[in-house]
Coordinates of C-alpha atoms and ligand atoms in Angstrom, one line a residue:
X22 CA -14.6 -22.1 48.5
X23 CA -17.6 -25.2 48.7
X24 CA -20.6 -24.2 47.2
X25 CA -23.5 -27.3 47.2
X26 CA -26.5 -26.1 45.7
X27 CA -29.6 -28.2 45.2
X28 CA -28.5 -31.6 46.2
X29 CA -31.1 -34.2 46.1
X30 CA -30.8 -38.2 47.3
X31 CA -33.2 -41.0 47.6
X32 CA -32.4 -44.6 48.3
X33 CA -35.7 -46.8 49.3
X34 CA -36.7 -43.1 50.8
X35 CA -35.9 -40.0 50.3
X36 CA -32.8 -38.6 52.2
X37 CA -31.4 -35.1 51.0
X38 CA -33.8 -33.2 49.5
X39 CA -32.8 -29.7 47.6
X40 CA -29.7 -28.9 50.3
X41 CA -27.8 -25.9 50.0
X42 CA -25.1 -24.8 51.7
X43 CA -21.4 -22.8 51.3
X44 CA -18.2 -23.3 53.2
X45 CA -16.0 -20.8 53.4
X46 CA -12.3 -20.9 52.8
X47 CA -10.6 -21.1 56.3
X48 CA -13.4 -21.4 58.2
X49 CA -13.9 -24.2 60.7
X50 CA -17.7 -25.0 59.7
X51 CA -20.1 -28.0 61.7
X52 CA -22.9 -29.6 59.9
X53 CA -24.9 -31.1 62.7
X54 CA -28.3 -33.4 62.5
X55 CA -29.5 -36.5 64.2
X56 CA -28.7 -40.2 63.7
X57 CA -29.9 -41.1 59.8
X58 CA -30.4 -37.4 58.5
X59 CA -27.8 -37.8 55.9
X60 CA -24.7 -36.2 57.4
X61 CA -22.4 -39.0 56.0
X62 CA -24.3 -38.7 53.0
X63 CA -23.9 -35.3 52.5
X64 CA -19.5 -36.0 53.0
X65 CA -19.3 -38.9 50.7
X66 CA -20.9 -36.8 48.5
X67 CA -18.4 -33.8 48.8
X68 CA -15.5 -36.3 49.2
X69 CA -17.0 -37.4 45.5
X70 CA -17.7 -40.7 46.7
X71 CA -20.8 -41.2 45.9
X72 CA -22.8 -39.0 43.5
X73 CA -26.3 -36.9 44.0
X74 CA -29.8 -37.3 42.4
X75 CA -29.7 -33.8 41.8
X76 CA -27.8 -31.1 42.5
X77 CA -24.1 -29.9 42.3
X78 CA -21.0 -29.3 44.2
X79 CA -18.1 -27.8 43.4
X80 CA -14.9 -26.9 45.0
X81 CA -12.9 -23.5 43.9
X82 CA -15.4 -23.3 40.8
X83 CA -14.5 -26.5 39.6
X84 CA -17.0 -29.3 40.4
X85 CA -16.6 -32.5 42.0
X86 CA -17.9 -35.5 40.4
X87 CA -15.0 -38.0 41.6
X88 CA -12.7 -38.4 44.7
X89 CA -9.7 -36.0 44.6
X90 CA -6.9 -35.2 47.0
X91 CA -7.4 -31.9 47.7
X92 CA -10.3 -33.5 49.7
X93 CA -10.2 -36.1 52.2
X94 CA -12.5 -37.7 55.1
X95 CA -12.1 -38.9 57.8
X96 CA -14.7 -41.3 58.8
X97 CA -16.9 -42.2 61.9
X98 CA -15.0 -45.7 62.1
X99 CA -11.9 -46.2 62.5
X100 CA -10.0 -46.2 58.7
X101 CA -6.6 -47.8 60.2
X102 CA -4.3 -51.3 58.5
X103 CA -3.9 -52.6 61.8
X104 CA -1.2 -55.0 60.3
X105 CA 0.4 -51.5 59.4
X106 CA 2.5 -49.8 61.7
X107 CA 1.6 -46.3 63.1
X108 CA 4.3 -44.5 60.7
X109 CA 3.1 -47.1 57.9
X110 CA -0.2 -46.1 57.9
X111 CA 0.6 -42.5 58.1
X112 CA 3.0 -42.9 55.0
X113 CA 0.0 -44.8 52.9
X114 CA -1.5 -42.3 51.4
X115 CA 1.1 -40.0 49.3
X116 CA 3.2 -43.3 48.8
X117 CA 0.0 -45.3 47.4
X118 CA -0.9 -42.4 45.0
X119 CA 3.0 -41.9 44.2
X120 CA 2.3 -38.5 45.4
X121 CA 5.5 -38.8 47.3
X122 CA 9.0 -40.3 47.1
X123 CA 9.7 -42.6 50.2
X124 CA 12.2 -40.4 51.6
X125 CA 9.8 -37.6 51.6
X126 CA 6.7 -39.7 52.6
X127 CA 8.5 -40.9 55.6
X128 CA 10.0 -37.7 56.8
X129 CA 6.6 -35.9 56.6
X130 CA 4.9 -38.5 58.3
X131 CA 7.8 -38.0 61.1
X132 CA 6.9 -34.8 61.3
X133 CA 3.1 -34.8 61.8
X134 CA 3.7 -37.3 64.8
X135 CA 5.8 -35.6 66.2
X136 CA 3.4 -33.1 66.0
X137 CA 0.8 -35.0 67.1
X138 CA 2.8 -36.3 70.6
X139 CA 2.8 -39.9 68.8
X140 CA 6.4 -39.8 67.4
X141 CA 7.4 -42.8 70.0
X142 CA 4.8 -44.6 68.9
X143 CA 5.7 -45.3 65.4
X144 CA 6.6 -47.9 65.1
X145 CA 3.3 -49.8 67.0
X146 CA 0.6 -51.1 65.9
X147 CA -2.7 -49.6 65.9
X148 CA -4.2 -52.2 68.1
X149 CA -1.4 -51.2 70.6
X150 CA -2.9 -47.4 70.8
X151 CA -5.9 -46.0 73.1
X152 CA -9.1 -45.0 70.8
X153 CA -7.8 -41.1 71.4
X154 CA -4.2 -42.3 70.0
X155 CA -5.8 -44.3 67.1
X156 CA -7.8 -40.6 66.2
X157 CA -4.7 -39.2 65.9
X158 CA -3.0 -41.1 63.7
X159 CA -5.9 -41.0 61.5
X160 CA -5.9 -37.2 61.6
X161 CA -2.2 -37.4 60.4
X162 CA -3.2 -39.9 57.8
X163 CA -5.1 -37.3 56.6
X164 CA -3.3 -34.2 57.2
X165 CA 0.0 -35.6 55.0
X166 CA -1.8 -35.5 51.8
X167 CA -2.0 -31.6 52.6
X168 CA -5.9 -31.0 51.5
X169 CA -8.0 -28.4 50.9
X170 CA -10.8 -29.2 52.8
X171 CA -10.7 -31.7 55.7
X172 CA -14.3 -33.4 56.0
X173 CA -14.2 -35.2 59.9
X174 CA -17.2 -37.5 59.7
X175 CA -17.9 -37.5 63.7
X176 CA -14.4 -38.1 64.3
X177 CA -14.9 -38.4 67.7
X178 CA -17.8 -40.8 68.1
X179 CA -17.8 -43.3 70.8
X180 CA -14.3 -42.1 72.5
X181 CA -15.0 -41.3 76.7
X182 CA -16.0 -38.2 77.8
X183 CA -12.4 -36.8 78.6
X184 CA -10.8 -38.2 75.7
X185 CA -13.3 -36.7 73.5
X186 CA -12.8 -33.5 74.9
X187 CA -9.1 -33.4 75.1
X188 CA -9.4 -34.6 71.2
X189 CA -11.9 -31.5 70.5
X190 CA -9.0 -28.9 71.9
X191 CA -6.5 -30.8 69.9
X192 CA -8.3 -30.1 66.8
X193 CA -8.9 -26.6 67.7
X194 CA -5.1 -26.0 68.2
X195 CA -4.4 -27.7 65.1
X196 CA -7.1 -25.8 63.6
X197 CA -6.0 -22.5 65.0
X198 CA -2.6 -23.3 63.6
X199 CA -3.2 -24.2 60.3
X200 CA -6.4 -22.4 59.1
X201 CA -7.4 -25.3 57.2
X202 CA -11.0 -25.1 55.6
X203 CA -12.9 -27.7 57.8
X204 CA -16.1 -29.8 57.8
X205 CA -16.7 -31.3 61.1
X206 CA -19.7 -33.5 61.1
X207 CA -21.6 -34.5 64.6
X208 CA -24.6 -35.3 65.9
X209 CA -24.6 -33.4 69.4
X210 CA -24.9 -30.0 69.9
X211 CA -22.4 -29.4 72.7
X212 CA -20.1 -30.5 70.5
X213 CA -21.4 -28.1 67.9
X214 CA -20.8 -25.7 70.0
X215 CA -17.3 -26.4 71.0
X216 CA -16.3 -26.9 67.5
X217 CA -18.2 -24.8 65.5
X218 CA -17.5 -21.1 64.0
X219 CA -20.5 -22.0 62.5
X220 CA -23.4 -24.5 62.6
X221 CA -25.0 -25.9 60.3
X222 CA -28.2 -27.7 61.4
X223 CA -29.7 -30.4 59.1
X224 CA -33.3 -31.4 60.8
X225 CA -34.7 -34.3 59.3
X226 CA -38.4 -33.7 61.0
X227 CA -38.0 -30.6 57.7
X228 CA -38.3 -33.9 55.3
X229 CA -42.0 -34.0 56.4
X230 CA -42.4 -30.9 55.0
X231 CA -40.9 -31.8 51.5
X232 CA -38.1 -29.3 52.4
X233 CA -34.5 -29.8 53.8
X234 CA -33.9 -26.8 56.3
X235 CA -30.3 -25.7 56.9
X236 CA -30.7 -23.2 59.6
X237 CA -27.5 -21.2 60.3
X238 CA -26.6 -20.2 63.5
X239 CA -23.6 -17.7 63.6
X240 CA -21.2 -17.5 66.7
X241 CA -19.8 -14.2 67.7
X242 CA -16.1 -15.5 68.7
X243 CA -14.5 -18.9 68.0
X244 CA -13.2 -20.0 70.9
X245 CA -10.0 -20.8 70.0
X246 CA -9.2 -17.1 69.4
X247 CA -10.5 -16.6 73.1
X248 CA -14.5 -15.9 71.9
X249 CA -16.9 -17.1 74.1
X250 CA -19.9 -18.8 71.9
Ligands
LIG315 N1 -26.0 -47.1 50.5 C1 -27.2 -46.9 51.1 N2 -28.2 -47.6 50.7 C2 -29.5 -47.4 51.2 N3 -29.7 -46.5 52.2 C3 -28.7 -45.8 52.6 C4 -27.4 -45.9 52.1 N4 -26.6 -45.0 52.8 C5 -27.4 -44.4 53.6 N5 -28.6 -44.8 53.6 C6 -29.8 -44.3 54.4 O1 -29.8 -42.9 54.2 C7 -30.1 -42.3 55.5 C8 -28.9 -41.3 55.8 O2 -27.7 -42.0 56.1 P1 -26.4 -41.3 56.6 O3 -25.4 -42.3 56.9 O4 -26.0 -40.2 55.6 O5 -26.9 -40.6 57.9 P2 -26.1 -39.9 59.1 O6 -26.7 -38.6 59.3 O7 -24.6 -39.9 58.7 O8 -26.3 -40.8 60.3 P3 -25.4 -41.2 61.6 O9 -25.4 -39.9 62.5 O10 -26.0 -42.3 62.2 O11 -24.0 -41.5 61.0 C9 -30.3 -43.4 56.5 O12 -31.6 -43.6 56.6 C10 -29.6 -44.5 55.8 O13 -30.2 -45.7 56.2
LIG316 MG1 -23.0 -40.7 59.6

C-alpha cells in the first residue's frame, strides 16, 4: 500500500541515504532505530511534510508530495490546544478542514471517546488529564479524520513504565479491531517487539558504510491474535 524507494536526505550531514521500504495494507508495521537515525525524518516525509533529496514515496500508486488526510501523524510531543477542551480538540480536525458538518464532527468525536474510556472527560482540559489520557485523546484526534495509514511517531515516549504498557495493549486492541495500516515508530526494541508484526530496523552505524540497512525481521504470530513473537 506504501512503497518508499530510494529516499535520500542531508541537512549539515547526511541523514537517510537510499532507504527502501513497503508497508503493507493492514499490517501493523515498526520502524525502529536509535535516537537521531532519522525515524521522524522518514514520517514527516511520508506524512508529506517535508520532502526528500532523492527518492519517492507513494501511497496506493499515487505519490505523496504534500500532506493529505488519508495520512496522519501523530507525534512524539504532545500535539494538544490546551485552551481547547478534550471534545474540542478531538472535533479540530474534520471541522478545520470542513471535512465535517458540526453535528457530525461532534457526534463522531463522542463516539471515539467513548471508545477510548474518556467520554466523561470531555469536556476538560488537556492539562487536567494524566500523560496516558492526554495519548488518548491524541489517538482520537487522529482516528476521526478516518486515515489510511496512521504514522505514531513514538507515541508513547516518556509515559511511566505501566502507563506505557497499558497504552501499547490499548493500541493493539484498537488495532486488532480496526485493521488499520500502521506505522509505529520507536526507539526500543522491547517495544518493537510488543508492537510489531514486523520490524523494521534503521541502524545508523550502516551510514558509515555509505549504505542505509533496513534489516527485516518477521514475527511468526502477532500477539494480538494470541502469537507469541
Ligand atoms: N530541520 C532539520 N535541520 C537540520 N537537521 C535536522 C533537521 N531535522 C532533523 N535533523 C537532523 O537529522 C537527524 C535525524 O533526525 P530525526 O529527528 O529524523 O531522528 P529520529 O530518529 O527521529 O530521532 P529521535 O529518536 O531522537 O526522535 C538528526 O541528526 C537531526 O539532528
Ligand atoms: Mg524522532
Amino acid at each position: 500500500m506504501v512503497t518508499v524507494s530510494g529516499l535520500s536526505k542531508r541537512y549539515s550531514k547526511e541523514v537517510l541515504k537510499d532507504l527502501s521500504f513497503e508497508l503493507e495494507e493492514g499490517a501493523l508495521t515498526v520502524l525502529m532505530g536509535p535516537s537521531g537515525c532519522g525515524k521522524t525524518t522518514v514520517a514527516c516525509m511520508l506524512a508529506g511534510y517535508i520532502a526528500p533529496d532523492a527518492g519517492t514515496l507513494a501511497i496506493d500508486g499515487r505519490p505523496i508530495t504534500a500532506a493529505g488526510p488519508d495520512r496522519l501523524m501523530v507525534f512524539q510531543e504532545t500535539a494538544l490546544w490546551y485552551w481547547m477542551t478534550v471534545l474540542d480538540n478531538v472535533m479540530f480536525g474534520p471541522r478545520a478542514s470542513g471535512a465535517m458538518s458540526a453535528g457530525e464532527a461532534r457526534e463522531k468525536a463522542l463516539g471515539l471517546l467513548r471508545k477510548f474510556g474518556l467520554h466523561e472527560f470531555r469536556d476538560k482540559y488537556p492539562g487536567q488529564l494524566s500523560g496516558g489520557m492526554r495519548r488518548r485523546v491524541e489517538l482520537a484526534q487522529a482516528m476521526i479524520n478516518n486515515p489510511r495509514l496512521m504514522i505514531l511517531d513514538e507515541p508513547f515516549r516518556g509515559l511511566d513504565v505501566m502507563t506505557r504498557g497499558l497504552m501499547q495493549e490499548y493500541y493493539l486492541d484498537l488495532f486488532a479491531e480496526s485493521r488499520r495500516t500502521t506505522l509505529f515508530i520507536t526507539s526500543e526494541l522491547e517495544e518493537a517487539l510488543v508492537m510489531g508484526e514486523r520490524v523494521l530496523v534503521m541502524d545508523e552505524r550502516y551510514l558509515e558504510l555509505k549504505r542505509q540497512l533496513m534489516a527485516t525481521l518477521y514475527l511468526p504470530e502477532h500477539r494480538v491474535d494470541g502469537g507469541s513473537a
